Each structure stands twice: as structure tokens, then as C-alpha cells.
CSV table of C-alpha atoms in Angstrom, one decimal:
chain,number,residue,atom,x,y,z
A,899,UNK,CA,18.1,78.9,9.9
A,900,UNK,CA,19.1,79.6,6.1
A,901,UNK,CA,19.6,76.8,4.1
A,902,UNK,CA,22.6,75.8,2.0
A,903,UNK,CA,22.8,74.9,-1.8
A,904,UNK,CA,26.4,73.4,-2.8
A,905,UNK,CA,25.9,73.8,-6.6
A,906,UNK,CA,28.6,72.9,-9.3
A,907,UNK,CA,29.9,75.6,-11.1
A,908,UNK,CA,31.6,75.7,-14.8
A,909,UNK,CA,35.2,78.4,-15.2
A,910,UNK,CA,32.9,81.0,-15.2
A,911,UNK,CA,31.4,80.2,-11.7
A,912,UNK,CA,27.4,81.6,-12.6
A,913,UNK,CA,27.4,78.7,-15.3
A,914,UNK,CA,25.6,75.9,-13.7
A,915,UNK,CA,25.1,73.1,-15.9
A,916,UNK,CA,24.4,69.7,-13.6
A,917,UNK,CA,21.8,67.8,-14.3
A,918,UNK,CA,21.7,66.3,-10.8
A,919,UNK,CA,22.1,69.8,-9.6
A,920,UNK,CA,19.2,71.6,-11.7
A,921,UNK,CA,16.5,68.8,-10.6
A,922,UNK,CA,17.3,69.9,-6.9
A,923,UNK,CA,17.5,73.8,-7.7
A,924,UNK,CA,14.1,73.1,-9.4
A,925,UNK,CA,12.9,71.5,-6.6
A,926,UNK,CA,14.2,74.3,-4.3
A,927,UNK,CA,12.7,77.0,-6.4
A,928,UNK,CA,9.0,74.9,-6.5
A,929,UNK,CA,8.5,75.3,-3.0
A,930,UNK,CA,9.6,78.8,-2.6
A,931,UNK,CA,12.1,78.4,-0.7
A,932,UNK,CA,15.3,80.9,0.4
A,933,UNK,CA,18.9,79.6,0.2
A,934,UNK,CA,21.8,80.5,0.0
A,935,UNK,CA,24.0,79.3,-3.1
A,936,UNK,CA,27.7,78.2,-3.0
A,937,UNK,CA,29.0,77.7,-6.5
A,938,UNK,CA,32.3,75.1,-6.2
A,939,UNK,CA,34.1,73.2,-8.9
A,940,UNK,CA,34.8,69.5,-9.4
A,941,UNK,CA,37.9,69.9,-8.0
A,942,UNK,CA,37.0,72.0,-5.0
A,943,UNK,CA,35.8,68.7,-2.8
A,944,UNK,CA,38.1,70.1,-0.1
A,945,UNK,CA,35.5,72.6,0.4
A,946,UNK,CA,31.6,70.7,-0.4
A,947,UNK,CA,30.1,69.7,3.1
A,948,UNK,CA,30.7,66.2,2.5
A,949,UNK,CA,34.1,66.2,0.5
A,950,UNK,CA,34.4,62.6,0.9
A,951,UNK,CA,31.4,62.1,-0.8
A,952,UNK,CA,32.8,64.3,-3.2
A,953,UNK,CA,29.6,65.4,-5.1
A,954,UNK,CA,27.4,67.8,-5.5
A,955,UNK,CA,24.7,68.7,-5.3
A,956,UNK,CA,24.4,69.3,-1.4
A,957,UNK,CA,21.8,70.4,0.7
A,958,UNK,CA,22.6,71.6,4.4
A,959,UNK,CA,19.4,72.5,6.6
A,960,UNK,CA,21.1,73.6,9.9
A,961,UNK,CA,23.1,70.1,10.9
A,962,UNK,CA,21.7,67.7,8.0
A,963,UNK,CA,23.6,67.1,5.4
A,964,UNK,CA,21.9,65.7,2.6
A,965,UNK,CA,23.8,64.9,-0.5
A,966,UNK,CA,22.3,63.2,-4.2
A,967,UNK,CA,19.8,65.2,-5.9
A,968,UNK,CA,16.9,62.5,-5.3
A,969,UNK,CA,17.2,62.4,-1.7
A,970,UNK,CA,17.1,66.0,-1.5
A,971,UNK,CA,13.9,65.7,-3.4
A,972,UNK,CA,12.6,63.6,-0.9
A,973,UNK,CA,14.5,65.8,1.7
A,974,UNK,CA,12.4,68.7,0.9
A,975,UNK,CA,9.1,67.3,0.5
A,976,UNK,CA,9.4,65.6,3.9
A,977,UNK,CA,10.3,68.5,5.7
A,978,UNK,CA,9.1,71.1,3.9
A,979,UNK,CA,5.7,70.2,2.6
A,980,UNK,CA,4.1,73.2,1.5
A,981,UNK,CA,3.6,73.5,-2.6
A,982,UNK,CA,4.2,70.0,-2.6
A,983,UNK,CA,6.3,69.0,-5.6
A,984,UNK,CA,3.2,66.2,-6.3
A,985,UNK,CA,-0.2,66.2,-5.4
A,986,UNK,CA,-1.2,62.4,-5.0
A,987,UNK,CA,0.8,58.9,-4.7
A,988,UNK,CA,0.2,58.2,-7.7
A,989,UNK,CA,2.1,61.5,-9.1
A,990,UNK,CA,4.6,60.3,-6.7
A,991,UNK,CA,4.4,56.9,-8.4
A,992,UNK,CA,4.9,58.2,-12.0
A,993,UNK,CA,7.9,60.5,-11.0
A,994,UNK,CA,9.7,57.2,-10.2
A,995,UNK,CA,8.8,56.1,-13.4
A,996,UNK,CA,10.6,59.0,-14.9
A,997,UNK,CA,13.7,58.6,-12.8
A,998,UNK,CA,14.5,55.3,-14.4
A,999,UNK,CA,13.1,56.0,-18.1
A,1000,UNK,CA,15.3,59.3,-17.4
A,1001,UNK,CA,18.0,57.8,-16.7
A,1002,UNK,CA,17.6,54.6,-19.1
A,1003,UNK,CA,16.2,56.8,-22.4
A,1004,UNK,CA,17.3,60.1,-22.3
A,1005,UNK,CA,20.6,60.0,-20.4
A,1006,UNK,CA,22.3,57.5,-22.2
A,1007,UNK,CA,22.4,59.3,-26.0
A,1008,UNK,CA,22.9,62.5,-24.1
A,1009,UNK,CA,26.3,61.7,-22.7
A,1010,UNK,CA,28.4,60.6,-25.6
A,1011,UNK,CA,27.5,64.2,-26.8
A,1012,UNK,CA,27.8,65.8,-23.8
A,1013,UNK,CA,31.2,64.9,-22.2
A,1014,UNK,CA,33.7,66.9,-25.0
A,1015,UNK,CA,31.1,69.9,-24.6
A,1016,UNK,CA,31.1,70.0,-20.7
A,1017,UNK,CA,34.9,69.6,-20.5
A,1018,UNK,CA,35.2,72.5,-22.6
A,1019,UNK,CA,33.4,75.1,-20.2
A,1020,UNK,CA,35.4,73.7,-17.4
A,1021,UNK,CA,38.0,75.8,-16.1
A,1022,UNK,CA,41.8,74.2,-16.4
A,1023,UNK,CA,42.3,72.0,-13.2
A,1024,UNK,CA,38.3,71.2,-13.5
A,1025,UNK,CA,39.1,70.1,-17.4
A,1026,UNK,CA,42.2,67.6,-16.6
A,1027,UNK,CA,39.3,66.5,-13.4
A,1028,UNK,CA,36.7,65.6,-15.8
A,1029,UNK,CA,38.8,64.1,-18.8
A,1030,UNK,CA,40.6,61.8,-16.4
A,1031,UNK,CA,37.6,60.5,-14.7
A,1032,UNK,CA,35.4,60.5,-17.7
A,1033,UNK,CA,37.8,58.3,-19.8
A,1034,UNK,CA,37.9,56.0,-17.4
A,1035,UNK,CA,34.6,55.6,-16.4
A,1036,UNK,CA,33.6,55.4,-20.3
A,1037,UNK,CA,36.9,53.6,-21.5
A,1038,UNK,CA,37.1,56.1,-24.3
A,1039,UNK,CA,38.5,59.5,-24.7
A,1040,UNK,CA,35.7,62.3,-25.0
A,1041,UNK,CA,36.3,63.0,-28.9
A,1042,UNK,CA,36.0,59.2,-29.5
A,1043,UNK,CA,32.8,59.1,-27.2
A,1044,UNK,CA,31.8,62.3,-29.2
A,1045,UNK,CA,31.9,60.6,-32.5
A,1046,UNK,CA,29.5,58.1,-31.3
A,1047,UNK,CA,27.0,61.1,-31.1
A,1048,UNK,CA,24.6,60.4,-34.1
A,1049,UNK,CA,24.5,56.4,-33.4
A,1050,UNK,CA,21.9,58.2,-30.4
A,1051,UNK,CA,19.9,60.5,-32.8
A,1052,UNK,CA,17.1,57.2,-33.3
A,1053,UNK,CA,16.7,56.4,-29.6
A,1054,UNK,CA,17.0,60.1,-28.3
A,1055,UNK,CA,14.5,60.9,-30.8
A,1056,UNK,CA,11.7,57.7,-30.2
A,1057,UNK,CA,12.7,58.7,-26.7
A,1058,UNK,CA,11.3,62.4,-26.7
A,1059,UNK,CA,7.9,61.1,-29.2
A,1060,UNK,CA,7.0,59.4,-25.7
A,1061,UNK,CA,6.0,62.7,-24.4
A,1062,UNK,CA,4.8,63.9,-27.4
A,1063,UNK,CA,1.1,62.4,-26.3
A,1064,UNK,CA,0.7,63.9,-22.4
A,1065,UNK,CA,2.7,67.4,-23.4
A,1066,UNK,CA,0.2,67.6,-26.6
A,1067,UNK,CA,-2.9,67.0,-24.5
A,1068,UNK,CA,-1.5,68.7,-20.9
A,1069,UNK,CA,0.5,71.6,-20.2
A,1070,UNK,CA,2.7,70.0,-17.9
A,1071,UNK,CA,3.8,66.5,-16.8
A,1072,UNK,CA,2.0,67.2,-13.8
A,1073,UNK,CA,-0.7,68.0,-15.5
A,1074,UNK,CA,-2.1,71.9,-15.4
A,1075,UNK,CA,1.3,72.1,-13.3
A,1076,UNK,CA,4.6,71.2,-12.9
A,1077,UNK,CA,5.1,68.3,-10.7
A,1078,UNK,CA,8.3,66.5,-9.6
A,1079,UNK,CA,7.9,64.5,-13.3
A,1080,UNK,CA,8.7,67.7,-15.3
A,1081,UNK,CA,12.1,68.5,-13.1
A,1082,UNK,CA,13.0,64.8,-13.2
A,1083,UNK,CA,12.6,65.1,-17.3
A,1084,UNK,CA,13.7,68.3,-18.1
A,1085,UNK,CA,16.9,68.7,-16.2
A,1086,UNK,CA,19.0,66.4,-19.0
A,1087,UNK,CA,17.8,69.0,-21.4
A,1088,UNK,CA,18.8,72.0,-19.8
A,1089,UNK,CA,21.9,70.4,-18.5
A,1090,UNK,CA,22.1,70.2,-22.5
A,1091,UNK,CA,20.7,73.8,-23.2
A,1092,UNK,CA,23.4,75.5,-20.2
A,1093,UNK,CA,26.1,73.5,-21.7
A,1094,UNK,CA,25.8,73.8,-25.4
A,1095,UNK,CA,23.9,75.1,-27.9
A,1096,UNK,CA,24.1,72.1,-30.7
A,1097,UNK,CA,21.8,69.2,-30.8
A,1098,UNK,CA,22.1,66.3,-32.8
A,1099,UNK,CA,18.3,65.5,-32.9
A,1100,UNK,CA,15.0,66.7,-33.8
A,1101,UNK,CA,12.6,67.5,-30.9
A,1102,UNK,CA,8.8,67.2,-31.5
A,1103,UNK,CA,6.6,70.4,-31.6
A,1104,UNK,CA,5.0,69.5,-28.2
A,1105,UNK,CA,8.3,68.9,-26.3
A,1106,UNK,CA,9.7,72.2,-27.6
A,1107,UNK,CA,6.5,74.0,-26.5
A,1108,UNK,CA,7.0,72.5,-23.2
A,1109,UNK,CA,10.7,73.1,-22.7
A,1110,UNK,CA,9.2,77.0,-23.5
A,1111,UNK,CA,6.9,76.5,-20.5
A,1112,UNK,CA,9.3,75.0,-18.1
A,1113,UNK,CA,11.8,78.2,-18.8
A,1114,UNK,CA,9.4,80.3,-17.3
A,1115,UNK,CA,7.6,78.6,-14.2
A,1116,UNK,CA,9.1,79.1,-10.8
A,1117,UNK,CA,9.9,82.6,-11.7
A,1118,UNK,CA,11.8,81.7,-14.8
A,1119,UNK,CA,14.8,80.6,-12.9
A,1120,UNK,CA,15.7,78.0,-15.4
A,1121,UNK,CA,15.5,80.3,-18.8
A,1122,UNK,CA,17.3,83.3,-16.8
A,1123,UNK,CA,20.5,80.7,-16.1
A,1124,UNK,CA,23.8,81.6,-18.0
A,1125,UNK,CA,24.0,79.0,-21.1
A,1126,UNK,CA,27.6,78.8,-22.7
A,1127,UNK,CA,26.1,78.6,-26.3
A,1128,UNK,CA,25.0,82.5,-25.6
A,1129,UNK,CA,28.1,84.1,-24.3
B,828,UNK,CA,-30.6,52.3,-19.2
B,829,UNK,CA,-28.0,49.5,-18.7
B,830,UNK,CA,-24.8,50.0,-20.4
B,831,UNK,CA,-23.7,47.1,-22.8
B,832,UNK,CA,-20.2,46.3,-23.5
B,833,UNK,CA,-19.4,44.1,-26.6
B,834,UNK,CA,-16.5,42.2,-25.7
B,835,UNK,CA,-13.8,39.5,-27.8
B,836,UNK,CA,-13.6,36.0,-27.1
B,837,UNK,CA,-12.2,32.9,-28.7
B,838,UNK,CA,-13.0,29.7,-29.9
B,839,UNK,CA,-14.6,29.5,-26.2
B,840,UNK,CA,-16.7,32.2,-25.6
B,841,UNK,CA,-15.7,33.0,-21.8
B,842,UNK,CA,-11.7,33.0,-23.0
B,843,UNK,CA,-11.7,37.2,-23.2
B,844,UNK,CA,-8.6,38.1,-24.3
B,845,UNK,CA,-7.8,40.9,-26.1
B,846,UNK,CA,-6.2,43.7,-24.5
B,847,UNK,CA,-7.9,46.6,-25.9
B,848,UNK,CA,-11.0,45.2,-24.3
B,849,UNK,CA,-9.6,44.2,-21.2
B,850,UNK,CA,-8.5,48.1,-20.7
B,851,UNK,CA,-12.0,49.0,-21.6
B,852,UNK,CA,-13.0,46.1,-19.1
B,853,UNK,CA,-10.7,46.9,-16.0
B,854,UNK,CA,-11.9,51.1,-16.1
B,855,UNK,CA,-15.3,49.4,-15.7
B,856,UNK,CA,-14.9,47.2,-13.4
B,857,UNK,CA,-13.1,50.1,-11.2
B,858,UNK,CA,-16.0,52.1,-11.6
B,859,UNK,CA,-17.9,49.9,-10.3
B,860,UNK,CA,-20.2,49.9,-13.0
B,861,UNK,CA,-23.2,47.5,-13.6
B,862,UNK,CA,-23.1,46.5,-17.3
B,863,UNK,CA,-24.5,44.0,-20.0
B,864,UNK,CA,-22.0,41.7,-21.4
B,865,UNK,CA,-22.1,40.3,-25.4
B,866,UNK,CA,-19.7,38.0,-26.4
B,867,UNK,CA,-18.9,37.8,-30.5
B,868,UNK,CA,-15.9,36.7,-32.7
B,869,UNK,CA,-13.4,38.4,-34.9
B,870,UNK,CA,-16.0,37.1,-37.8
B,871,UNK,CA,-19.3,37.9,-36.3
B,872,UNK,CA,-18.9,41.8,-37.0
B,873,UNK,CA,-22.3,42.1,-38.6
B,874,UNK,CA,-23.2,41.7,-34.9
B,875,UNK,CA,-21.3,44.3,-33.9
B,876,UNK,CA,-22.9,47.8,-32.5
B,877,UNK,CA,-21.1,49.3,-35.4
B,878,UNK,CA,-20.0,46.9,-38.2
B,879,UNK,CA,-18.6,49.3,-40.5
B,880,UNK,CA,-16.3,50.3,-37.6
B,881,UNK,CA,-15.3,46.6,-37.3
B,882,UNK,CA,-13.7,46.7,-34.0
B,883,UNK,CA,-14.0,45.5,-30.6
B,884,UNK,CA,-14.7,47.0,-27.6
B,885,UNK,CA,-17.8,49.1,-27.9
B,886,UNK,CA,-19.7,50.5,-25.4
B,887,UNK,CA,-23.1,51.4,-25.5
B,888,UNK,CA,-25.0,53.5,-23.0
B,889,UNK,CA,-28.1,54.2,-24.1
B,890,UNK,CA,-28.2,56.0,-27.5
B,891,UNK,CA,-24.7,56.8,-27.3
B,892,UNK,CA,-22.3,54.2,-29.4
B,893,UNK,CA,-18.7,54.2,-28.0
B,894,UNK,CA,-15.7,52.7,-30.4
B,895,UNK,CA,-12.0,52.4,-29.1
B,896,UNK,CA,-10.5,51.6,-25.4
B,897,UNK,CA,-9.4,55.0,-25.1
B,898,UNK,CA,-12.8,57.3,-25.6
B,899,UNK,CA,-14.6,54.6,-23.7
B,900,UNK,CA,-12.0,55.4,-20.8
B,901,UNK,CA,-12.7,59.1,-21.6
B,902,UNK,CA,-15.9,58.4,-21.9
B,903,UNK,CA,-16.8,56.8,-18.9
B,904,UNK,CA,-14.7,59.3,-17.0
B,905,UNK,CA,-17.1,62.4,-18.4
B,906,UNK,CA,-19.7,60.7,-17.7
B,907,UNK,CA,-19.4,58.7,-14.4
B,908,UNK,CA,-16.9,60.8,-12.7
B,909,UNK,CA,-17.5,58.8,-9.5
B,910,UNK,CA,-14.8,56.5,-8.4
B,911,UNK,CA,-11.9,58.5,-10.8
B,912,UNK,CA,-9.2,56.4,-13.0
B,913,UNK,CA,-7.0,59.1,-11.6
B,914,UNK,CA,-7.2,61.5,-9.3
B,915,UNK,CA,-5.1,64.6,-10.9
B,916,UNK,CA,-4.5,66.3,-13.8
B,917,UNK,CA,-0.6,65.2,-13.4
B,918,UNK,CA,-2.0,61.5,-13.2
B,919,UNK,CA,-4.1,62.1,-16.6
B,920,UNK,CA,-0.8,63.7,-17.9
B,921,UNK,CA,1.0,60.4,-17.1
B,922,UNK,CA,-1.5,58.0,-18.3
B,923,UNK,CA,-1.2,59.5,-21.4
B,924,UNK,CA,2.6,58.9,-21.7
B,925,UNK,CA,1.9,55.4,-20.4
B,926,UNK,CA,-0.4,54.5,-23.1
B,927,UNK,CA,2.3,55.8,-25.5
B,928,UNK,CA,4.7,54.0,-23.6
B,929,UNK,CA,3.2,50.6,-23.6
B,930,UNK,CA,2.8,51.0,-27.0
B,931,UNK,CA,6.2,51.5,-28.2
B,932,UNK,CA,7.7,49.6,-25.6
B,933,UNK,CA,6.1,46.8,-24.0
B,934,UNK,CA,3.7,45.8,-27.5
B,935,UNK,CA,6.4,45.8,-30.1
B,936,UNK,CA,7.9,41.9,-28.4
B,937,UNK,CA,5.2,41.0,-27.4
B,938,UNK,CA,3.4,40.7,-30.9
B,939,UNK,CA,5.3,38.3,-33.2
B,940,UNK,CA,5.1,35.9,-29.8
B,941,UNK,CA,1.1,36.8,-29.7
B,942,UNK,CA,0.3,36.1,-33.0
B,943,UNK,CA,0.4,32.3,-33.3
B,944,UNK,CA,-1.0,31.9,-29.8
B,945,UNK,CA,-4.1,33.7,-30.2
B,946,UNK,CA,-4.8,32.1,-33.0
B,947,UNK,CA,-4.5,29.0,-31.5
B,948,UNK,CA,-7.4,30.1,-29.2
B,949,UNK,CA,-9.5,30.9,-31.9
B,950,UNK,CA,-12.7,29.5,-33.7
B,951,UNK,CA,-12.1,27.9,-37.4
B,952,UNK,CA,-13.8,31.1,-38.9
B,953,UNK,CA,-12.3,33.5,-37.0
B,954,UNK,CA,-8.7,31.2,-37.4
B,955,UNK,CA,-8.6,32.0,-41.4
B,956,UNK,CA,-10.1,35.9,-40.8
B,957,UNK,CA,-6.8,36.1,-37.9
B,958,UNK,CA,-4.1,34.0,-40.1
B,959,UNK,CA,-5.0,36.4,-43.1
B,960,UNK,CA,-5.4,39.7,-41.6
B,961,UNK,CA,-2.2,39.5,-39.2
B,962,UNK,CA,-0.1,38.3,-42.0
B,963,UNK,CA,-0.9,40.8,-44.7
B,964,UNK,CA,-0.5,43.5,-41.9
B,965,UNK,CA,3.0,42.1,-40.6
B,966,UNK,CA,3.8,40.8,-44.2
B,967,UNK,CA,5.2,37.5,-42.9
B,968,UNK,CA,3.1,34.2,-41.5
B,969,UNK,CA,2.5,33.6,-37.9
B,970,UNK,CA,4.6,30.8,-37.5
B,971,UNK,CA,7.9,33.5,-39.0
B,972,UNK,CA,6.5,36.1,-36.8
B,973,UNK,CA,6.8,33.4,-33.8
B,974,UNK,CA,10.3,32.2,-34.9
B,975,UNK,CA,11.6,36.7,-34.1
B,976,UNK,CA,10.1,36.3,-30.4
B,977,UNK,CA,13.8,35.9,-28.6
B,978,UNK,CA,14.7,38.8,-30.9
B,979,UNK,CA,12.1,41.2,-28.4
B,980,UNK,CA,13.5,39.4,-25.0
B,981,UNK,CA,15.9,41.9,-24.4
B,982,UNK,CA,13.7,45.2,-24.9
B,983,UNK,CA,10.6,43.6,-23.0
B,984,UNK,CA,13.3,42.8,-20.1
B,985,UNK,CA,14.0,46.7,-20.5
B,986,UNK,CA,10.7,48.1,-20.6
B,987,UNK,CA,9.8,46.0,-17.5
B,988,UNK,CA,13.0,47.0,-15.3
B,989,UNK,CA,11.7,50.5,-15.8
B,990,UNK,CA,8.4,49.9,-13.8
B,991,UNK,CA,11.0,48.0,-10.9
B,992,UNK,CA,11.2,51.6,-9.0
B,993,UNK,CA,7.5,53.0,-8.8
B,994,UNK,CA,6.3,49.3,-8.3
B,995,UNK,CA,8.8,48.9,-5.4
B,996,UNK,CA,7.9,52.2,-3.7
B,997,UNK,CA,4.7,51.9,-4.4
B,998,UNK,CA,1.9,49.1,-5.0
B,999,UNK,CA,0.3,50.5,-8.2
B,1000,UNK,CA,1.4,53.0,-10.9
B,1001,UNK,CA,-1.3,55.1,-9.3
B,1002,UNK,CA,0.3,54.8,-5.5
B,1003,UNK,CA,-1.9,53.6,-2.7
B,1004,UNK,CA,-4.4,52.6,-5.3
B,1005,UNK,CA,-4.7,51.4,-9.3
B,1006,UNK,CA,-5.4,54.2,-11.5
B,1007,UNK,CA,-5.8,54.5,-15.2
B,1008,UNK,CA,-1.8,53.9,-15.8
B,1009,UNK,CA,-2.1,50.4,-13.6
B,1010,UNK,CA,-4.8,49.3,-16.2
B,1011,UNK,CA,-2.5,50.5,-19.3
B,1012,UNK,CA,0.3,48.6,-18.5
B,1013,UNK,CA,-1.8,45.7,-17.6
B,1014,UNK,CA,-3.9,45.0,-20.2
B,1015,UNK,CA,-0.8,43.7,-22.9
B,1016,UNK,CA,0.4,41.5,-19.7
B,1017,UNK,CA,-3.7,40.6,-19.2
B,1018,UNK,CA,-3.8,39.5,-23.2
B,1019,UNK,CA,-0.8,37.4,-23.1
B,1020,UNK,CA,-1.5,35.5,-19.3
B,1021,UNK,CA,-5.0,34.4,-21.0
B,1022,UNK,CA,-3.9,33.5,-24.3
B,1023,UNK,CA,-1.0,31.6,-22.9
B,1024,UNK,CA,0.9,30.1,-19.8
B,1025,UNK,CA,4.7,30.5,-21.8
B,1026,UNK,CA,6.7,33.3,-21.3
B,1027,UNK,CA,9.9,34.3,-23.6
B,1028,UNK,CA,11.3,37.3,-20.7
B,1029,UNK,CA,12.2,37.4,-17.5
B,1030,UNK,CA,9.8,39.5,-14.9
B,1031,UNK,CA,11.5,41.4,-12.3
B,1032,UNK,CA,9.8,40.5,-8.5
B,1033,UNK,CA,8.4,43.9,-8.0
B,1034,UNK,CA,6.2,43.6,-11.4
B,1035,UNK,CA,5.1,40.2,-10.3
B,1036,UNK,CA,4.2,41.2,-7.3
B,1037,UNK,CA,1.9,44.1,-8.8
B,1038,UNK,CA,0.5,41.5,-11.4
B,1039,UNK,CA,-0.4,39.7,-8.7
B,1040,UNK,CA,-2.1,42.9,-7.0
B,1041,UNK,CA,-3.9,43.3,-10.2
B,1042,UNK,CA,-5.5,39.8,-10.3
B,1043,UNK,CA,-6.7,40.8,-7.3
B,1044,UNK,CA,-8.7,44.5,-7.4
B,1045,UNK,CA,-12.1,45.4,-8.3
B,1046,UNK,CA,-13.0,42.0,-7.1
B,1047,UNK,CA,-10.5,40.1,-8.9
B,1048,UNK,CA,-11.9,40.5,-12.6
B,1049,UNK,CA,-9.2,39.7,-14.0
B,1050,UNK,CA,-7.8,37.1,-11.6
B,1051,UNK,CA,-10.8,35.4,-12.0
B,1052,UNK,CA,-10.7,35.3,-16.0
B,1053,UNK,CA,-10.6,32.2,-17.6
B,1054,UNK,CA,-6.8,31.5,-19.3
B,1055,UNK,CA,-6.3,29.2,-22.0
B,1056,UNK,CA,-3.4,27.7,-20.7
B,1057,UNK,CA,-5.1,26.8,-17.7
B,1058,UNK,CA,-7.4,24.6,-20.0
């Protein structure tokens, strides 16, 4: 039985820029795994497995269905334990840490910059999609929310100098590995890397140095992906 | 050769409060390690293992004269690598961001609330040593420093709602079992339940639950620790 990746695709359909969808590609590429990749668009939910979910990514494993990158995560480990994506409960423990700091530290300076950058590698029904549903779920249009970019820069910044002290004194998150931790952290940054390639902060020696790392494990699926800022 | 661990205490000398010590305290305790204790004051420093380093906890273990909470966690580690304060390299690697973490995150409000409470607790002598060291380093008096407290409610509120998710999957930062991280996080919440019984922030259940967990392991050291507002 093959499994099935529903990834979200950009108007040229090998750019694949989700956050939510890179953590669970990660994931996937961890453990080895072989899939089989469907790249859709945002406003292709006729055709994702669950279109009244209506996002992506999505993970099919014969008849399961599992949608949201986290549960995937768990998904995988569950029934696929083999090169386990953390090696203790306390790994596990600290990877839910980073799913809230995530999502509380890094996301939140990241968007504002993010949304006039994504829209713009969208292809034309994707790009009316995206601005509709991003200016109302922000209450601002994407050049306003872009403008707000550099009010981030401080908290982005103090933000990243957490990791300064494990990346400084361990190769990975996970230690002398990548564990769940790295995937959860780095996917907002290559989300930001596929997507663009500005920045509006300064990123400390040790992060960079990681980021290098984490482009080459797993076969260096996430430094061979197409970034917009190269083509 | 009996270790001996020179410990903080206030105007009483079994009131232990400060937090460095307590990490240095807890990583003991979980080691299950049998150890000498001396007691001294913020003013007694000619007492101290090493005076010109000024500073409190120090370990001693024979010839060997450890300063600072962190090497005598390394230290014990290296040295007594039974009973580990973490049990992977990916745990190390998030203790690490954890002591960063509580630094720059759960320290910062706690402090200007901390100030005129502990030295409330303290002896006369050590009182003037407290009152004028604190102020020249904060330049402004305890009693100012007190008066900014509600200014830190909101970011210790957001620090703490990022530990709701691993402590509501799991029961310690380190899973089925405290690890170095549990003790980390701790020890600032250790220093201000035995300095004080007031609060200035809200604690989300799943953080009082582990608090409560933590009073509890390695044979409840620090449950059983004397608190000043219990007095």
C-alpha cells in the first residue's frame, strides 16, 4: 500500500512553501518512508481527500485519512515507528514545547511579512484565494500587514537568541540528531526561505549554522526544494 | 569523601531560597546523592569555599571547588553519571534552551516583584548588603522596582501558557519522569513560593498541577522546604 502526500503547491506547482506542510514532509522523509506526492493549490479543495476540511497537508495510508500536520506527526510515529522522530518522552515533551513557542514566538513576526510575499507566488485564482481570506482573517490588506514588518524585527530577533545556547553547544535540537524539535522550529524558516529571499532580521551565528545543517539531513530534501527568491 | 554543598538562607537559616541553589539543590537531590549541608548569608562570604568568587552555590567534592548552578549540574553529571538529569543528547539540547528560556522569559517579571520580598526575609546585615547591591544593579530602590510588578503580569502569563501543552501531555518537561529542564523551570517558581505566598499572575491548571508533582519527587525536597509565608 503506497502512501499519499497532498502537499500545497505555489503557480509553479514544484514550489512548496507551507509551513504545516514541510513539518510533515520532514517528518515523512525522517523515517524513510516512500510516498507518493500530489501537488494541489488552495483553490483545488475539490480535489484534497478531505475537501471539506479544505487543507492541506494530508496524509492517506490506504483508508485513513489524516489531515493537520501535527496529527500526521503523531500519525507516523504511531504507526510507523522505526527511526523514531524522538528518542525518549522527554524529547517528546520538549517538542510540545516547541509547538507553542513556535507558534507563539516565531510565527507571529513571520506573517505580517509573509502574506504579500506568499500571495505573490501564487498563481491567479490561488492569489484572489489567499488575499480574500487573508484580509479577513487579519482585518488588513497584505501591504498594510506588510508595513507592520519591522515592528517584529525585536521579538523575531530575541526569539531566534533562544536557540542560540543548545545550537551553540549541540548540533541539533535533538541533540547529535534531528528530532521532531528541529522540524517543528525550522519549518517557519524555510516556509520563509521557499517563499522569499528577504529577511527583515538578523539571525545569530549558531542558528545560521544550523539552518545549514538542517538543509542537508534526510538526504537534503529541504535545501534541494525550489525557493522563489532563486528563480 | 562527602561532598559539601554551601547553600543561601535568610534571616532564618532553614528558609533556602535562592533559585540558583535550589537548581543546584534539586540535580542533587535526583541523584540521589548523600551530601553535607552549610548554611551562610549574603554577608558571611569570607565563609564561603571561594570568597573572591562571592557567590553561592558551591559544591565541593573533595579537592575539587565547584562555582555556579550550571557546572555543578555539569559537574555532577561527568562525574556521577548514575541516575541521568536527562537521558539524551536531544534532552541536553533542550535543557539548554530551557535555561535560556527561563531566563529571558520567566526571570525578567519575576525580579522587580522578588526584590522587596527577599529582602524582607533577610538578616539586618545581609538587608543593607541586598538593599544596596540590587539597587545599584537595577538603578532604582526596591520599593520602585516593586511598584513595575503588574507591568510583567502579562509576559509571565505568556511564558507560562507556553509550558500548558508538554505539561498537559505529559507530567514533567522530561516525560514520564523530571529531567534537567523540570528543575530549570522550577527553580524561579521554587525561589518565589519560599520567599512568598503572593502571587501577581495567573497559573494555568496544567503548570499547577506539575508544581505540585514537583513538591513531590526525590522525596519531596522541595515540598518539604520551609516558605516564609507559611511563617
Amino acid at each position: 500500500m503506497t502512501l499519499k502526500f497532498y502537499d500545497l503547491c505555489g503557480a509553479q506547482s514544484e514550489l512548496r512553501f507551507s509551513p504545516f506542510c514541510w513539518l510533515a514532509r520532514l517528518a515523512l522523509a525522517h523515517k524513510g518512508l516512500k510516498y507518493e506526492t500530489t501537488l494541489l493549490r488552495f483553490t483545488e479543495k475539490q480535489n484534497y481527500p478531505d475537501p471539506d476540511y479544505g487543507k492541506l497537508p494530508i496524509l492517506v495510508d490506504g483508508d485513513k485519512v489524516v489531515t493537520d500536520s501535527w496529527s500526521i506527526v503523531c500519525y507516523l510515529e504511531a504507526t510507523y515507528p522505526e527511526r523514531p522522530l524522538a528518542h525518549s518522552s522527554g524529547e517528546w515533551a520538549a517538542a510540545e514545547f516547541f509547538r507553542t513557542w513556535t507558534g507563539a514566538v516565531l510565527f507571529p513576526p513571520l506573517v505580517p511579512f509573509m502574506m504579500k510575499r506568499v500571495h505573490a507566488i501564487l498563481d491567479k485564482r490561488d492569489q484572489d484565494y489567499f488575499r480574500d481570506t487573508r484580509e479577513k482573517r487579519f482585518g488588513a490588506n497584505l501591504e498594510s500587514l506588510d508595513q507592520k514588518t519591522m515592528s517584529g524585527k525585536e521579538s523575531m530577533e530575541a526569539g531566534l537568541a533562544t536557540l542560540m545556547a543548545p545550537l551553540g553547544a549541540h548540533d541539533f535540537l535533538g541533540g547529535a540528531v534531528p528530532n521532531i524539535s528541529d522540524y517543528i522550529v525550522f519549518s517557519p524558516l524555510q516556509w520563509q526561505r521557499c517563499v522569499t529571499s528577504e529577511t527583515f532580521y538578523d539571525t545569530p551565528a549558531p542558528v545560521v549554522s544550523w539552518m545549514d545543517r538542517m538543509l542537508e539531513v534526510n538526504d537534503g530534501v529541504a535545501g534541494r526544494a525550489m525557493c522563489a527568491g532563486d528563480l
